[in-house]
Short mmCIF file of C-alpha atoms in Angstrom, two decimals:
data_model
loop_
_atom_site.label_atom_id
_atom_site.label_comp_id
_atom_site.label_asym_id
_atom_site.label_seq_id
_atom_site.Cartn_x
_atom_site.Cartn_y
_atom_site.Cartn_z
CA UNK K 1 120.01 156.01 141.47
CA UNK K 2 121.18 157.39 138.28
CA UNK K 3 117.43 156.67 136.84
CA UNK K 4 116.20 158.65 139.79
CA UNK K 5 118.54 161.93 139.07
CA UNK K 6 117.93 161.58 135.00
CA UNK K 7 114.12 161.84 136.06
CA UNK K 8 114.59 164.67 138.19
CA UNK K 9 116.70 166.35 135.28
CA UNK K 10 114.37 165.68 133.09
CA UNK K 11 111.72 167.87 135.48
CA UNK K 12 114.29 170.32 136.03
CA UNK K 13 114.50 170.86 132.44
CA UNK K 14 110.60 170.78 131.60
CA UNK K 15 110.12 173.17 135.04
CA UNK K 16 112.75 175.67 133.23
CA UNK K 17 111.62 175.64 129.80
CA UNK K 18 107.43 176.66 131.20
CA UNK K 19 109.20 179.46 133.07
CA UNK K 20 111.03 180.54 130.51
CA UNK K 21 108.13 180.72 127.99
CA UNK K 22 105.74 182.14 131.01
CA UNK K 23 108.47 185.40 131.17
CA UNK K 24 108.95 185.81 128.20
CA UNK K 25 105.37 185.72 126.99
CA UNK K 26 104.89 188.15 129.82
CA UNK K 27 107.06 190.85 128.64
CA UNK K 28 106.06 190.85 124.72
CA UNK K 29 101.58 191.16 125.62
CA UNK K 30 100.38 190.79 122.05
CA UNK K 31 96.62 191.27 121.72
CA UNK K 32 96.99 187.73 118.96
CA UNK K 33 98.66 185.46 121.40
CA UNK K 34 102.50 184.98 122.30
CA UNK K 35 105.07 185.64 119.75
CA UNK K 36 106.37 184.09 117.53
CA UNK K 37 109.62 183.22 119.64
CA UNK K 38 108.40 182.62 122.20
CA UNK K 39 105.82 180.19 120.36
CA UNK K 40 109.40 178.49 118.91
CA UNK K 41 110.96 178.20 122.47
CA UNK K 42 107.57 176.71 123.49
CA UNK K 43 107.79 174.32 121.15
CA UNK K 44 111.73 173.77 121.46
CA UNK K 45 111.27 172.84 125.14
CA UNK K 46 108.13 170.67 124.58
CA UNK K 47 110.41 168.59 121.64
CA UNK K 48 113.12 168.27 124.34
CA UNK K 49 111.09 167.07 127.21
CA UNK K 50 109.06 164.55 125.17
CA UNK K 51 112.56 163.25 123.47
CA UNK K 52 114.44 163.31 127.17
CA UNK K 53 111.62 161.42 128.78
CA UNK K 54 109.48 159.76 125.77
CA UNK K 55 112.76 158.44 124.28
CA UNK K 56 115.78 158.83 126.28
CA UNK K 57 114.63 157.62 130.06
CA UNK K 58 113.58 154.24 128.68
CA UNK K 59 116.51 153.46 126.69
CA UNK K 60 118.53 154.65 129.92
CA UNK K 61 116.94 152.48 132.05
CA UNK K 62 116.97 149.07 129.62
CA UNK K 63 120.72 149.69 129.84
CA UNK K 64 120.82 150.08 133.09
CA UNK K 65 118.71 147.48 133.98
CA UNK K 66 120.39 144.64 131.85
CA UNK K 67 124.01 145.56 132.74
CA UNK K 68 122.28 144.67 136.91
CA UNK K 69 120.35 141.62 135.87
CA UNK K 70 123.31 139.75 134.92
CA UNK K 71 125.32 140.07 137.71
CA UNK K 72 122.33 140.14 140.27
CA UNK K 73 121.20 136.40 142.13
CA UNK K 74 118.53 134.99 144.19
CA UNK K 75 120.87 135.21 147.04
CA UNK K 76 121.71 138.81 147.25
CA UNK K 77 125.22 138.55 146.01
CA UNK K 78 125.99 141.26 143.19
CA UNK K 79 128.62 139.16 141.06
CA UNK K 80 132.09 140.59 139.54
CA UNK K 81 131.58 139.61 135.42
CA UNK K 82 134.04 137.02 135.66
CA UNK K 83 131.87 135.81 138.26
CA UNK K 84 128.86 135.91 135.99
CA UNK K 85 130.56 134.11 133.42
CA UNK K 86 131.19 131.44 135.79
CA UNK K 87 127.25 131.84 136.87
CA UNK K 88 126.66 130.44 133.00
CA UNK K 89 129.35 128.21 133.25
CA UNK K 90 128.18 126.31 136.61
CA UNK K 91 124.52 126.19 134.62
CA UNK K 92 126.17 124.10 131.77
CA UNK K 93 128.52 122.01 133.26
CA UNK K 94 127.71 121.48 137.08
CA UNK K 95 123.92 122.38 138.28
CA UNK K 96 123.02 118.69 137.25
CA UNK K 97 125.22 117.91 139.99
CA UNK K 98 125.41 120.40 142.00
CA UNK K 99 122.48 122.32 144.52
CA UNK K 100 123.12 126.06 144.53
CA UNK K 101 120.54 128.10 145.35
CA UNK K 102 121.94 130.85 143.41
CA UNK K 103 121.96 129.10 140.35
CA UNK K 104 118.34 127.90 141.09
CA UNK K 105 120.13 124.14 140.70
CA UNK K 106 119.11 121.12 142.98
CA UNK K 107 120.85 117.75 142.75
CA UNK K 108 121.90 115.47 144.55
CA UNK K 109 125.42 113.83 143.75
CA UNK K 110 127.46 116.09 144.36
CA UNK K 111 128.30 118.36 147.60
CA UNK K 112 125.07 120.78 147.92
CA UNK K 113 127.04 124.33 147.95
CA UNK K 114 123.89 125.94 149.60
CA UNK K 115 125.19 124.12 153.07
CA UNK K 116 128.60 124.71 152.60
CA UNK K 117 131.39 127.45 151.64
CA UNK K 118 134.20 126.09 150.22
CA UNK K 119 137.30 128.63 149.08
CA UNK K 120 137.64 129.31 145.81
CA UNK K 121 141.08 127.14 145.44
CA UNK K 122 139.42 124.24 146.46
CA UNK K 123 136.67 124.53 144.04
CA UNK K 124 139.07 125.17 141.36
CA UNK K 125 141.16 122.12 142.03
CA UNK K 126 138.10 119.91 142.38
CA UNK K 127 137.17 121.38 138.93
CA UNK K 128 140.75 120.67 137.85
CA UNK K 129 141.62 117.25 139.46
CA UNK K 130 138.20 115.81 139.82
CA UNK K 131 137.37 113.91 143.06
CA UNK K 132 139.03 110.54 143.85
CA UNK K 133 141.76 111.29 141.81
CA UNK K 134 139.29 111.96 138.74
CA UNK K 135 137.88 108.55 139.26
CA UNK K 136 135.42 109.52 141.40
CA UNK K 137 131.85 111.12 140.81
CA UNK K 138 133.54 113.87 139.60
CA UNK K 139 135.69 113.87 136.92
CA UNK K 140 139.09 115.57 136.05
CA UNK K 141 139.14 118.69 133.96
CA UNK K 142 135.51 119.59 133.36
CA UNK K 143 136.66 123.20 132.41
CA UNK K 144 140.27 124.43 132.53
CA UNK K 145 141.99 127.72 132.48
CA UNK K 146 140.30 131.05 132.86
CA UNK K 147 136.51 128.95 132.92
CA UNK K 148 137.46 127.23 135.76
CA UNK K 149 138.47 130.17 137.51
CA UNK K 150 135.33 131.83 136.89
CA UNK K 151 133.55 129.12 138.19
CA UNK K 152 135.63 128.77 141.21
CA UNK K 153 135.11 132.60 142.04
CA UNK K 154 131.47 132.47 141.35
CA UNK K 155 130.49 129.14 143.99
CA UNK K 156 133.32 130.76 146.78
CA UNK K 157 131.09 134.37 146.26
CA UNK K 158 127.77 132.73 146.36
CA UNK K 159 128.02 129.41 148.21
CA UNK K 160 126.32 129.03 151.79
CA UNK K 161 124.34 132.30 151.17
CA UNK K 162 121.22 130.57 150.87
CA UNK K 163 121.41 128.55 154.80
CA UNK K 164 120.31 130.50 157.68
CA UNK K 165 123.36 131.58 159.62
CA UNK K 166 125.84 131.22 157.05
CA UNK K 167 125.55 134.19 155.65
CA UNK K 168 128.76 136.64 155.15
#
């Protein structure tokens, strides 16, 4: 939406520059062409349009795209900053055992998060304490503190979104 507004604004600026140049050149007819002031105004208007459209707009698009790309998922959930960190940690620590379409992970050792929707607290508890009192397939203390909370928030946000009928 911001990009669309910037494009419209750039074209409005270009239109205003053309109208000003046209009106200035009509008021001061000259057999040799437009006046020196009109020529400077035209050059300035063209320079502004080139800078805004040619340089400014691509920079804004790159900045805007990088921010949304970091927070979007294949299952259509937009992540918070903490959940985006959790996604990276999940890929590094959890994707070898758990299936989760939002992380493009397919594994069979641990529970398939595409078929279930565990609450954030349960996920954090499993990360901190493991399962089967830490003696099962999932060891205790894989992550701690804020890292455990971020992964738990990420899994709770995206789990179950890949399976039909389980969407929020």
